[in-house]
mmCIF file of C-alpha atoms in Angstrom:
data_model
loop_
_atom_site.group_PDB
_atom_site.id
_atom_site.type_symbol
_atom_site.label_atom_id
_atom_site.label_comp_id
_atom_site.label_asym_id
_atom_site.label_seq_id
_atom_site.Cartn_x
_atom_site.Cartn_y
_atom_site.Cartn_z
ATOM 1 C CA UNK A 1 -9.051 -2.303 -46.706
ATOM 2 C CA UNK A 2 -11.281 -1.385 -43.831
ATOM 3 C CA UNK A 3 -11.400 2.203 -41.947
ATOM 4 C CA UNK A 4 -8.187 3.142 -40.264
ATOM 5 C CA UNK A 5 -8.370 2.770 -36.470
ATOM 6 C CA UNK A 6 -6.697 4.801 -33.973
ATOM 7 C CA UNK A 7 -3.857 3.493 -32.260
ATOM 8 C CA UNK A 8 -4.613 2.059 -28.859
ATOM 9 C CA UNK A 9 -4.435 4.383 -25.906
ATOM 10 C CA UNK A 10 -5.599 7.135 -28.856
ATOM 11 C CA UNK A 11 -8.865 9.139 -28.029
ATOM 12 C CA UNK A 12 -10.730 10.193 -25.016
ATOM 13 C CA UNK A 13 -9.846 8.723 -21.617
ATOM 14 C CA UNK A 14 -11.683 6.938 -19.162
ATOM 15 C CA UNK A 15 -13.017 9.168 -16.379
ATOM 16 C CA UNK A 16 -11.401 8.940 -13.095
ATOM 17 C CA UNK A 17 -12.985 6.598 -10.739
ATOM 18 C CA UNK A 18 -14.690 8.549 -7.916
ATOM 19 C CA UNK A 19 -13.055 6.304 -5.363
ATOM 20 C CA UNK A 20 -9.660 7.626 -6.685
ATOM 21 C CA UNK A 21 -10.647 11.122 -6.479
ATOM 22 C CA UNK A 22 -11.986 11.134 -2.889
ATOM 23 C CA UNK A 23 -8.675 9.503 -1.882
ATOM 24 C CA UNK A 24 -10.375 6.022 -0.914
ATOM 25 C CA UNK A 25 -13.535 5.271 0.984
ATOM 26 C CA UNK A 26 -13.861 3.674 4.634
ATOM 27 C CA UNK A 27 -10.653 2.199 6.288
ATOM 28 C CA UNK A 28 -8.894 3.236 2.936
ATOM 29 C CA UNK A 29 -9.587 6.951 3.342
ATOM 30 C CA UNK A 30 -8.620 6.873 6.981
ATOM 31 C CA UNK A 31 -5.298 4.785 6.265
ATOM 32 C CA UNK A 32 -4.687 7.379 3.063
ATOM 33 C CA UNK A 33 -5.200 10.476 5.306
ATOM 34 C CA UNK A 34 -2.772 8.958 8.230
ATOM 35 C CA UNK A 35 0.002 7.965 5.989
ATOM 36 C CA UNK A 36 -0.451 11.072 3.581
ATOM 37 C CA UNK A 37 0.775 12.971 6.743
ATOM 38 C CA UNK A 38 4.006 11.047 7.221
ATOM 39 C CA UNK A 39 7.190 12.397 5.573
ATOM 40 C CA UNK A 40 8.150 11.189 2.352
ATOM 41 C CA UNK A 41 5.297 8.641 1.816
ATOM 42 C CA UNK A 42 3.846 8.675 -1.542
ATOM 43 C CA UNK A 43 0.409 6.968 -2.222
ATOM 44 C CA UNK A 44 -0.431 5.831 -5.628
ATOM 45 C CA UNK A 45 -3.075 3.538 -7.102
ATOM 46 C CA UNK A 46 -1.421 0.473 -8.464
ATOM 47 C CA UNK A 47 -2.870 -2.771 -9.647
ATOM 48 C CA UNK A 48 -6.475 -2.332 -7.963
ATOM 49 C CA UNK A 49 -4.570 -1.158 -4.497
ATOM 50 C CA UNK A 50 -3.313 2.112 -2.937
ATOM 51 C CA UNK A 51 0.485 1.398 -3.036
ATOM 52 C CA UNK A 52 1.926 3.051 0.196
ATOM 53 C CA UNK A 53 5.744 4.297 -0.796
ATOM 54 C CA UNK A 54 9.031 5.827 0.646
ATOM 55 C CA UNK A 55 10.908 6.918 -2.380
ATOM 56 C CA UNK A 56 10.675 3.999 -4.772
ATOM 57 C CA UNK A 57 10.329 1.293 -2.111
ATOM 58 C CA UNK A 58 6.896 -0.268 -1.539
ATOM 59 C CA UNK A 59 6.042 -0.888 1.926
ATOM 60 C CA UNK A 60 2.223 -1.772 2.201
ATOM 61 C CA UNK A 61 -0.738 -1.783 0.222
ATOM 62 C CA UNK A 62 -4.446 -1.878 0.602
ATOM 63 C CA UNK A 63 -7.540 -2.449 -1.808
ATOM 64 C CA UNK A 64 -9.306 0.003 -3.629
ATOM 65 C CA UNK A 65 -12.556 -1.679 -3.413
ATOM 66 C CA UNK A 66 -13.974 -1.144 -0.177
ATOM 67 C CA UNK A 67 -15.338 -4.965 0.187
ATOM 68 C CA UNK A 68 -11.476 -6.051 0.097
ATOM 69 C CA UNK A 69 -9.909 -5.871 3.443
ATOM 70 C CA UNK A 70 -6.643 -7.258 3.067
ATOM 71 C CA UNK A 71 -3.853 -4.781 4.070
ATOM 72 C CA UNK A 72 -0.400 -6.229 3.082
ATOM 73 C CA UNK A 73 2.650 -4.993 4.922
ATOM 74 C CA UNK A 74 6.243 -5.759 4.556
ATOM 75 C CA UNK A 75 8.066 -5.913 7.713
ATOM 76 C CA UNK A 76 11.354 -7.137 9.077
ATOM 77 C CA UNK A 77 11.962 -10.659 10.077
ATOM 78 C CA UNK A 78 11.289 -9.866 14.061
ATOM 79 C CA UNK A 79 8.708 -7.599 13.308
ATOM 80 C CA UNK A 80 6.868 -10.255 11.166
ATOM 81 C CA UNK A 81 7.231 -12.625 13.844
ATOM 82 C CA UNK A 82 5.437 -10.291 16.073
ATOM 83 C CA UNK A 83 2.722 -9.372 13.709
ATOM 84 C CA UNK A 84 1.908 -13.010 12.950
ATOM 85 C CA UNK A 85 1.671 -13.869 16.877
ATOM 86 C CA UNK A 86 -0.610 -10.729 17.138
ATOM 87 C CA UNK A 87 -3.316 -12.083 14.548
ATOM 88 C CA UNK A 88 -1.952 -11.031 11.091
ATOM 89 C CA UNK A 89 -1.033 -14.045 8.599
ATOM 90 C CA UNK A 90 1.705 -14.749 6.318
ATOM 91 C CA UNK A 91 1.253 -13.285 2.799
ATOM 92 C CA UNK A 92 0.071 -15.826 0.386
ATOM 93 C CA UNK A 93 2.910 -15.638 -1.979
ATOM 94 C CA UNK A 94 5.474 -13.228 -0.391
ATOM 95 C CA UNK A 95 5.822 -14.039 2.950
ATOM 96 C CA UNK A 96 9.442 -15.236 2.479
ATOM 97 C CA UNK A 97 10.219 -11.204 1.892
ATOM 98 C CA UNK A 98 8.497 -10.200 5.059
ATOM 99 C CA UNK A 99 4.987 -9.701 3.659
ATOM 100 C CA UNK A 100 1.930 -10.113 6.166
ATOM 101 C CA UNK A 101 -1.639 -9.717 5.658
ATOM 102 C CA UNK A 102 -3.966 -7.658 8.284
ATOM 103 C CA UNK A 103 -7.492 -7.370 7.863
ATOM 104 C CA UNK A 104 -9.042 -3.951 8.373
ATOM 105 C CA UNK A 105 -12.702 -4.221 8.092
ATOM 106 C CA UNK A 106 -13.681 -1.200 10.071
ATOM 107 C CA UNK A 107 -12.343 2.044 11.345
ATOM 108 C CA UNK A 108 -11.323 0.383 14.676
ATOM 109 C CA UNK A 109 -8.915 -1.843 12.916
ATOM 110 C CA UNK A 110 -6.852 1.077 11.690
ATOM 111 C CA UNK A 111 -5.150 1.752 14.839
ATOM 112 C CA UNK A 112 -3.888 -1.539 15.004
ATOM 113 C CA UNK A 113 -2.736 -1.659 11.542
ATOM 114 C CA UNK A 114 -1.232 1.887 11.741
ATOM 115 C CA UNK A 115 1.208 0.414 14.565
ATOM 116 C CA UNK A 116 2.782 -2.092 12.232
ATOM 117 C CA UNK A 117 2.699 0.012 9.058
ATOM 118 C CA UNK A 118 4.698 2.713 11.334
ATOM 119 C CA UNK A 119 7.281 -0.163 11.835
ATOM 120 C CA UNK A 120 7.146 -0.820 7.855
ATOM 121 C CA UNK A 121 7.547 2.813 7.228
ATOM 122 C CA UNK A 122 10.500 3.162 9.173
ATOM 123 C CA UNK A 123 12.115 0.345 8.054
ATOM 124 C CA UNK A 124 11.674 1.351 4.214
ATOM 125 C CA UNK A 125 12.801 5.051 5.043
ATOM 126 C CA UNK A 126 16.135 3.612 6.603
ATOM 127 C CA UNK A 127 16.587 1.500 3.546
ATOM 128 C CA UNK A 128 16.019 4.261 1.093
ATOM 129 C CA UNK A 129 18.149 6.667 3.076
ATOM 130 C CA UNK A 130 21.340 3.985 3.261
ATOM 131 C CA UNK A 131 20.441 4.030 -0.587
ATOM 132 C CA UNK A 132 20.776 7.642 -0.895
ATOM 133 C CA UNK A 133 24.133 7.705 1.147
ATOM 134 C CA UNK A 134 25.588 5.295 -1.169
ATOM 135 C CA UNK A 135 25.480 2.417 1.674
ATOM 136 C CA UNK A 136 23.392 0.182 -0.748
#
């Protein structure tokens, strides 16, 4: 019988990545700063992306890695049509659910993205408030 090994997950944990400690770099830092000031928004890293939530509802996400630039935003049908006409592209797999992809490569792109993020946030906030009132 070999030496007993500890269960996976026991022992010293990995150090927190510096990018997480700083709240992102480049456009991600600016997005996190802006969205972090909106009421009820929670920002959490998930699956290599910053996830932007209102309650339990995900309304957008942006890559942790600075070389990735695809901001995913969940919009209502009319806003999705306008975003697509305005230069965003349909999400590769989730466009039927209202998701679009916008490139945010530099700080100058953040302003345009925030307009769509504000719409996604308002939609998510209204949905969460309906659920809280019991209106499903």
